[in-house]
Tab-separated table of C-alpha atoms in Angstrom:
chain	number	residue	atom	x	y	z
Q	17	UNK	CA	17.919	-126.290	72.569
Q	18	UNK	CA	17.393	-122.803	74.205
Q	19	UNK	CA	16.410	-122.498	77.755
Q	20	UNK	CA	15.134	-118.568	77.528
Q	21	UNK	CA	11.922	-118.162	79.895
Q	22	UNK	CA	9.771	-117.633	77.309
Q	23	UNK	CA	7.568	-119.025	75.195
Q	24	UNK	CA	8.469	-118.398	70.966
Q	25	UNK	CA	5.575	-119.082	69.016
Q	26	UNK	CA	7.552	-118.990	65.536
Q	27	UNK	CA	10.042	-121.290	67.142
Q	28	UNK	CA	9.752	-125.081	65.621
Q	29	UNK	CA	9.466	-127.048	69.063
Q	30	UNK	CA	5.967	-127.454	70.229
Q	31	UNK	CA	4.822	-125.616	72.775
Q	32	UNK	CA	4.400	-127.688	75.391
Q	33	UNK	CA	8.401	-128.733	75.030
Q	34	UNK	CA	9.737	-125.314	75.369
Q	35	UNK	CA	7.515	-125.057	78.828
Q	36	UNK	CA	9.055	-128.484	79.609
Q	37	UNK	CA	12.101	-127.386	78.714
Q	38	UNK	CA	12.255	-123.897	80.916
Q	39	UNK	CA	10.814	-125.995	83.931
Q	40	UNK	CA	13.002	-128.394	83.511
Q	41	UNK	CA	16.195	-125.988	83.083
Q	42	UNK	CA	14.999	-124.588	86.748
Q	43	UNK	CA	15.109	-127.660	88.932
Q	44	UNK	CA	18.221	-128.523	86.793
Q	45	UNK	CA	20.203	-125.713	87.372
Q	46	UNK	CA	18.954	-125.519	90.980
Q	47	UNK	CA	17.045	-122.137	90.562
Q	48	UNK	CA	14.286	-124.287	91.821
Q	49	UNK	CA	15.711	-126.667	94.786
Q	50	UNK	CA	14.542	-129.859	95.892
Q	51	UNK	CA	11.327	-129.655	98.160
Q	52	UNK	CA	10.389	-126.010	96.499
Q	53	UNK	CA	7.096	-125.733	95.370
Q	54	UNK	CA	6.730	-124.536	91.955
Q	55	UNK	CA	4.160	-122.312	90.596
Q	56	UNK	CA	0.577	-123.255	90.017
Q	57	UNK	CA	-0.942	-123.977	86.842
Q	58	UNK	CA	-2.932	-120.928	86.820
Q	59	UNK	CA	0.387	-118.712	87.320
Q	60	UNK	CA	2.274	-120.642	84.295
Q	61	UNK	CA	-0.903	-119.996	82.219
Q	62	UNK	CA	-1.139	-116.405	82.908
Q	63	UNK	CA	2.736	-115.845	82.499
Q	64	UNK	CA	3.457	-117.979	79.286
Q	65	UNK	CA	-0.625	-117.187	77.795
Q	66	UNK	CA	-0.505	-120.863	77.164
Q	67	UNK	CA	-3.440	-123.512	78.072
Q	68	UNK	CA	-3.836	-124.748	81.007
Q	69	UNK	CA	-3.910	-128.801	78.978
Q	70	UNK	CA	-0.514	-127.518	78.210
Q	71	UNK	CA	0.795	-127.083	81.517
Q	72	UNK	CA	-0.994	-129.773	82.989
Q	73	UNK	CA	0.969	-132.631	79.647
Q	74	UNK	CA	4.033	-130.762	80.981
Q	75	UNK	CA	3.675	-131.044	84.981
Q	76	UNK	CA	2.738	-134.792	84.009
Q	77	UNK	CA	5.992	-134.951	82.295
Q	78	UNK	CA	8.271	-133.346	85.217
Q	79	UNK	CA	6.023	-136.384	87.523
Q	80	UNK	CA	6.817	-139.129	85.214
Q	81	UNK	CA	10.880	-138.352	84.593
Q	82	UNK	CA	10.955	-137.999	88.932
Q	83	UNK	CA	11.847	-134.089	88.869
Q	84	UNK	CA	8.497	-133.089	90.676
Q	85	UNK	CA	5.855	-134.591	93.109
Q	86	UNK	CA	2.117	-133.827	93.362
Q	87	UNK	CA	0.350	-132.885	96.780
Q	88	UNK	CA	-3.324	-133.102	96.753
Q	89	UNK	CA	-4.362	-129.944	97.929
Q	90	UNK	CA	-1.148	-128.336	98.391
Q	91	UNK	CA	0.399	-128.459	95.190
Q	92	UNK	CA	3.637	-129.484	93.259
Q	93	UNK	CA	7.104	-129.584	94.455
Q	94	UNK	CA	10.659	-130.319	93.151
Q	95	UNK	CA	11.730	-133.862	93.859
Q	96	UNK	CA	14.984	-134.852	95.727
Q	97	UNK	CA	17.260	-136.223	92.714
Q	98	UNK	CA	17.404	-140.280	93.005
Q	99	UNK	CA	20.712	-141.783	92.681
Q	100	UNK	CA	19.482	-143.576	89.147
Q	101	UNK	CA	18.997	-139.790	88.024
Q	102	UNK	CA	22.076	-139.012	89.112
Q	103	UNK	CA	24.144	-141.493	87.822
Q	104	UNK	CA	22.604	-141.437	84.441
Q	105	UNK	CA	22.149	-138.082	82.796
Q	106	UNK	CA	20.591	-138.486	79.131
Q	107	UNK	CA	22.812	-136.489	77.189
Q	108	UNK	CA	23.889	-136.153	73.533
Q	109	UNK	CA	27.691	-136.866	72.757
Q	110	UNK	CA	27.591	-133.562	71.068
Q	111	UNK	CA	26.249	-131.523	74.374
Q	112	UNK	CA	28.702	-133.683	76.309
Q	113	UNK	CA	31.622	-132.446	73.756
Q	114	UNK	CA	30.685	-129.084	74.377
Q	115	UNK	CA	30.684	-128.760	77.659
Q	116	UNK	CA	33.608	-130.559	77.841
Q	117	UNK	CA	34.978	-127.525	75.143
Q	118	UNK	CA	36.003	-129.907	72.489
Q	119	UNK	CA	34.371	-129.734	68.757
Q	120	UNK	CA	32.353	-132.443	68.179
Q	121	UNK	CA	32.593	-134.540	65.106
Q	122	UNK	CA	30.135	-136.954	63.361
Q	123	UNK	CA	30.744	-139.074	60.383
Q	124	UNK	CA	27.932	-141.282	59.162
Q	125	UNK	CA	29.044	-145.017	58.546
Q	126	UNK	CA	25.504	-146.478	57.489
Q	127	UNK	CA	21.929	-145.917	57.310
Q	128	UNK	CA	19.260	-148.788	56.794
Q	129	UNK	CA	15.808	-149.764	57.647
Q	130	UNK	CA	16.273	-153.343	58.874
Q	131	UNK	CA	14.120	-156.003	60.391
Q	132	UNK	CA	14.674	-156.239	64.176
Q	133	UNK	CA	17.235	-158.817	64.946
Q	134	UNK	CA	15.375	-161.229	67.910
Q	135	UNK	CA	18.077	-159.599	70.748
Q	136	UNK	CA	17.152	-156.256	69.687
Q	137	UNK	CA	13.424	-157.193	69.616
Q	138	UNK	CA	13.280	-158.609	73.140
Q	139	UNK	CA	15.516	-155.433	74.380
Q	140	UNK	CA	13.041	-152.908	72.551
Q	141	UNK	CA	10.026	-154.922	73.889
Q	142	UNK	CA	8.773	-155.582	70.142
Q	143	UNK	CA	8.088	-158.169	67.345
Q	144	UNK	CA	10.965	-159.386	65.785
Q	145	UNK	CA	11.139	-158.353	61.984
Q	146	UNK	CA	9.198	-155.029	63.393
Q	147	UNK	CA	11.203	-152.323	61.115
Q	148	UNK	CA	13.999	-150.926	62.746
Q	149	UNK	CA	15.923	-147.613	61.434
Q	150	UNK	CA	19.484	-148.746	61.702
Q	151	UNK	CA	22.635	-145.759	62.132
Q	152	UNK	CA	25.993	-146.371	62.820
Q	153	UNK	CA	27.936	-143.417	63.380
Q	154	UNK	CA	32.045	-142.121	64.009
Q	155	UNK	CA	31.790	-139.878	66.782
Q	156	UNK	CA	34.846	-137.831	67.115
Q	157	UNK	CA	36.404	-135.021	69.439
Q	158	UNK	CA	38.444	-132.141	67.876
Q	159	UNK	CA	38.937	-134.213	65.072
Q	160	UNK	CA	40.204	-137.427	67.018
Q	161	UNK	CA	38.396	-140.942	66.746
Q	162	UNK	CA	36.607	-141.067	69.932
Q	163	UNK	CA	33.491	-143.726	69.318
Q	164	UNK	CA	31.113	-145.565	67.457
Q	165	UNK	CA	27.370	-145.136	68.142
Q	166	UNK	CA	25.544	-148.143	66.605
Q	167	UNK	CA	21.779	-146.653	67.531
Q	168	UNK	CA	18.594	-148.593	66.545
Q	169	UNK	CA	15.290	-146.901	66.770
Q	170	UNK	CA	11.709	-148.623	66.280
Q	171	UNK	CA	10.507	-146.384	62.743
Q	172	UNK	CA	6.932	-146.221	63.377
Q	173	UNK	CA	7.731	-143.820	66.025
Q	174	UNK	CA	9.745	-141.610	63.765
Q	175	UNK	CA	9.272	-142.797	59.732
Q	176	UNK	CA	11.445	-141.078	57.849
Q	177	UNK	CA	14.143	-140.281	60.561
Q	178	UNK	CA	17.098	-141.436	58.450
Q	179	UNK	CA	16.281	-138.881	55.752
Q	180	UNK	CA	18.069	-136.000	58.270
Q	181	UNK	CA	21.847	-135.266	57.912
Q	182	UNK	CA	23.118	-136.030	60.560
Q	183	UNK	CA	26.646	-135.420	60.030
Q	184	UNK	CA	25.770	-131.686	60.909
Q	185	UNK	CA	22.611	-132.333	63.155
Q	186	UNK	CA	22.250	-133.856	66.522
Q	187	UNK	CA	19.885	-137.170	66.313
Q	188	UNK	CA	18.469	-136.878	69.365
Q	189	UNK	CA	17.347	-133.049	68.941
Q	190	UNK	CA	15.689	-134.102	65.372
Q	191	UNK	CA	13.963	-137.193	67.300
Q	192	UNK	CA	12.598	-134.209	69.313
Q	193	UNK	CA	12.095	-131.482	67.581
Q	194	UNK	CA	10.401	-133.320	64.281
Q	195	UNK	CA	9.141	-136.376	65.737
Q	196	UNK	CA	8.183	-135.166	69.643
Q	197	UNK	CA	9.836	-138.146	71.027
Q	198	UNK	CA	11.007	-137.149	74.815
Q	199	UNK	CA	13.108	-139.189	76.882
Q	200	UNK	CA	11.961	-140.018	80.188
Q	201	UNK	CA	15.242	-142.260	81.322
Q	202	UNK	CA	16.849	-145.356	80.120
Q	203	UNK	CA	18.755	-148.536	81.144
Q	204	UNK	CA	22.359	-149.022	80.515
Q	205	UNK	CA	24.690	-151.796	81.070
Q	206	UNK	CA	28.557	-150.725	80.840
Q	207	UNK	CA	31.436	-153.361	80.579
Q	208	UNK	CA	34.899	-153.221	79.753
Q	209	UNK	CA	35.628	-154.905	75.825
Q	210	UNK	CA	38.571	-155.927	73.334
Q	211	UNK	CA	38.301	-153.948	69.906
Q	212	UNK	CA	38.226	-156.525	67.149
Q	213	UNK	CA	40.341	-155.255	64.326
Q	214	UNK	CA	37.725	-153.683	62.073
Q	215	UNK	CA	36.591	-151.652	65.258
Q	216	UNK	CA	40.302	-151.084	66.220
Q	217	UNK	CA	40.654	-149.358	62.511
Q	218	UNK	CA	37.507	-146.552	62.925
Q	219	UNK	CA	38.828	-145.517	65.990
Q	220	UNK	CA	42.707	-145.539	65.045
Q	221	UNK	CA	43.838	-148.290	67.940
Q	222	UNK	CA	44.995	-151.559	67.747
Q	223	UNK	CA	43.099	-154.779	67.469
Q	224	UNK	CA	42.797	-155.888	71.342
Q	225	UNK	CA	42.900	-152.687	72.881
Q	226	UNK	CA	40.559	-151.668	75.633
Q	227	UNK	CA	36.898	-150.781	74.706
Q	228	UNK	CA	34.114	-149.096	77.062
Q	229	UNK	CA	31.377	-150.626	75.601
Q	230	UNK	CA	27.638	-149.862	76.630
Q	231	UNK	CA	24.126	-151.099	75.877
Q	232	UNK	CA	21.486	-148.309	76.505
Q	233	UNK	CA	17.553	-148.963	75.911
Q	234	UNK	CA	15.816	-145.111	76.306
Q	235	UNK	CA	12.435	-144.958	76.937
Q	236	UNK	CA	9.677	-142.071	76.176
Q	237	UNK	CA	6.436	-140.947	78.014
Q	238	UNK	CA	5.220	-140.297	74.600
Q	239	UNK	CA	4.996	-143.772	73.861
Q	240	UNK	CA	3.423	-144.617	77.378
Q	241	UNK	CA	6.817	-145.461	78.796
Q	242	UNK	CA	7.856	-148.145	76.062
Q	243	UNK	CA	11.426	-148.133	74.716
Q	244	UNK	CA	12.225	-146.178	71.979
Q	245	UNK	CA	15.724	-146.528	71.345
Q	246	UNK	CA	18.379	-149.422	70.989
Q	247	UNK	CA	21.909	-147.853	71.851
Q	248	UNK	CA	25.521	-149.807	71.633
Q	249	UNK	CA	28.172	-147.470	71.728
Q	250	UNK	CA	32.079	-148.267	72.141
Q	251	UNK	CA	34.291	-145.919	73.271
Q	252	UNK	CA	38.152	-145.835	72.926
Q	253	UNK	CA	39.550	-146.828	76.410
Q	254	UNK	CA	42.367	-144.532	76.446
Q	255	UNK	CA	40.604	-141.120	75.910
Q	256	UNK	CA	37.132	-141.540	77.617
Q	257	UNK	CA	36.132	-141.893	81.029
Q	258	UNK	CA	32.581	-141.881	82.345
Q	259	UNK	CA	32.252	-138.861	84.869
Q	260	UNK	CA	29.559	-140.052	87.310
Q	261	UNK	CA	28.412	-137.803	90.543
Q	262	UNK	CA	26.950	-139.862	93.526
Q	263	UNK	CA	24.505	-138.391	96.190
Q	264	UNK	CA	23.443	-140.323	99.371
């Protein structure tokens, strides 16, 4: 995902995301700070010779994810960051390997269309039996066992997702890129787990040792704020720990 500040018409990502994603990459990296205005529509248009619909679908993205605020009349500004946003940062395991400097790994356990379990169904605010794609995948770090993503997306927002490889590809990025599902935040619950013994033997522990086990639903403003994604990952107790910053 590139964060140049321009627009590449060849490039694969629709328009509209690589705006998002320059924007975006701004008030993230605090070029832009909170209660800065950023520039009008009619600037953006004029600098990336994109349409002013454009700008407008991205501006309504930035209002919807809490990153910007709209004054009538005066314009819109960068938002303070809530504490939700900064406890919670959606980010691939493979970013997170990276910027932690270690080589991500991914090894693909199973791949299925499935009916959605009634849990699942309630979680993901559908029908049960709705058709699920089902993944589980081996995450690992410089070659060590780190955790198992079991991830559970509703298909008629991306058919044909499981048809990727994604033993070389990031999920999330081809949920993007092909399907032009965006996340606008999700819900996670995090609680501390025994491994039961076929678990234990992915991640090369023993049967009973400590899990980090977490249930994340991500939603998308794509699909008018509905949930998108199912998430249960477990991570090994004894080489992760969740980094989280607080802000008053």
């Amino acid at each position: 995902m590139g964060h140049s500040d321009h627009v590449d018409r060849n490039s694969k990502l629709p328009i509209y995301y690589q705006l998002y994603e320059i924007l975006r990459g701004n008030i993230r990296n605090g070029k832009w700070k909170p209660g800065d205005m950023i520039p009008p529509e009619s600037e953006l248009v004029a600098r990336y010779k994109i349409s002013r619909t454009t700008v407008r679908q991205v501006f309504e993205m930035l209002v919807n994810e809490g990153l910007i605020y709209r004054e009538r009349g005066r314009g819109s500004f960068v938002a303070e960051p809530t504490l939700e946003e900064a406890l919670v940062r959606i980010i691939s395991f493979t970013d997170e390997m990276r910027q932690r400097g270690r080589k991500p790994g991914t090894k693909v356990l199973n791949s299925e269309l499935i009916p959605a379990p009634q849990d699942i169904a309630e979680r993901l605010q559908i029908a049960p039996g709705a058709e699920l794609a089902h993944m589980t995948r081996l995450r690992s770090a410089d070659d060590e066992p780190m955790s198992i993503e079991d991830s559970y997306l509703i298909h008629r927002y991306c058919p044909g997702i499981l048809d990727g490889d994604y033993e070389s590809n990031s999920l999330r990025e081809a949920i993007e890129t092909k399907h032009g599902i965006l996340w606008s935040h999700a819900k996670q619950v995090i609680r501390a787990i025994v491994a039961t013994s076929s678990l234990a033997k992915l991640l090369s522990i023993h049967a009973g040792d400590a899990l980090l086990y977490i249930e994340r639903v991500s939603f998308s403003p794509q699909q008018q704020g509905l949930p998108v994604e199912f998430l249960r990952i477990y991570y090994r107790g004894d080489r992760y720990s969740l980094y989280n910053e607080l802000q008053p």
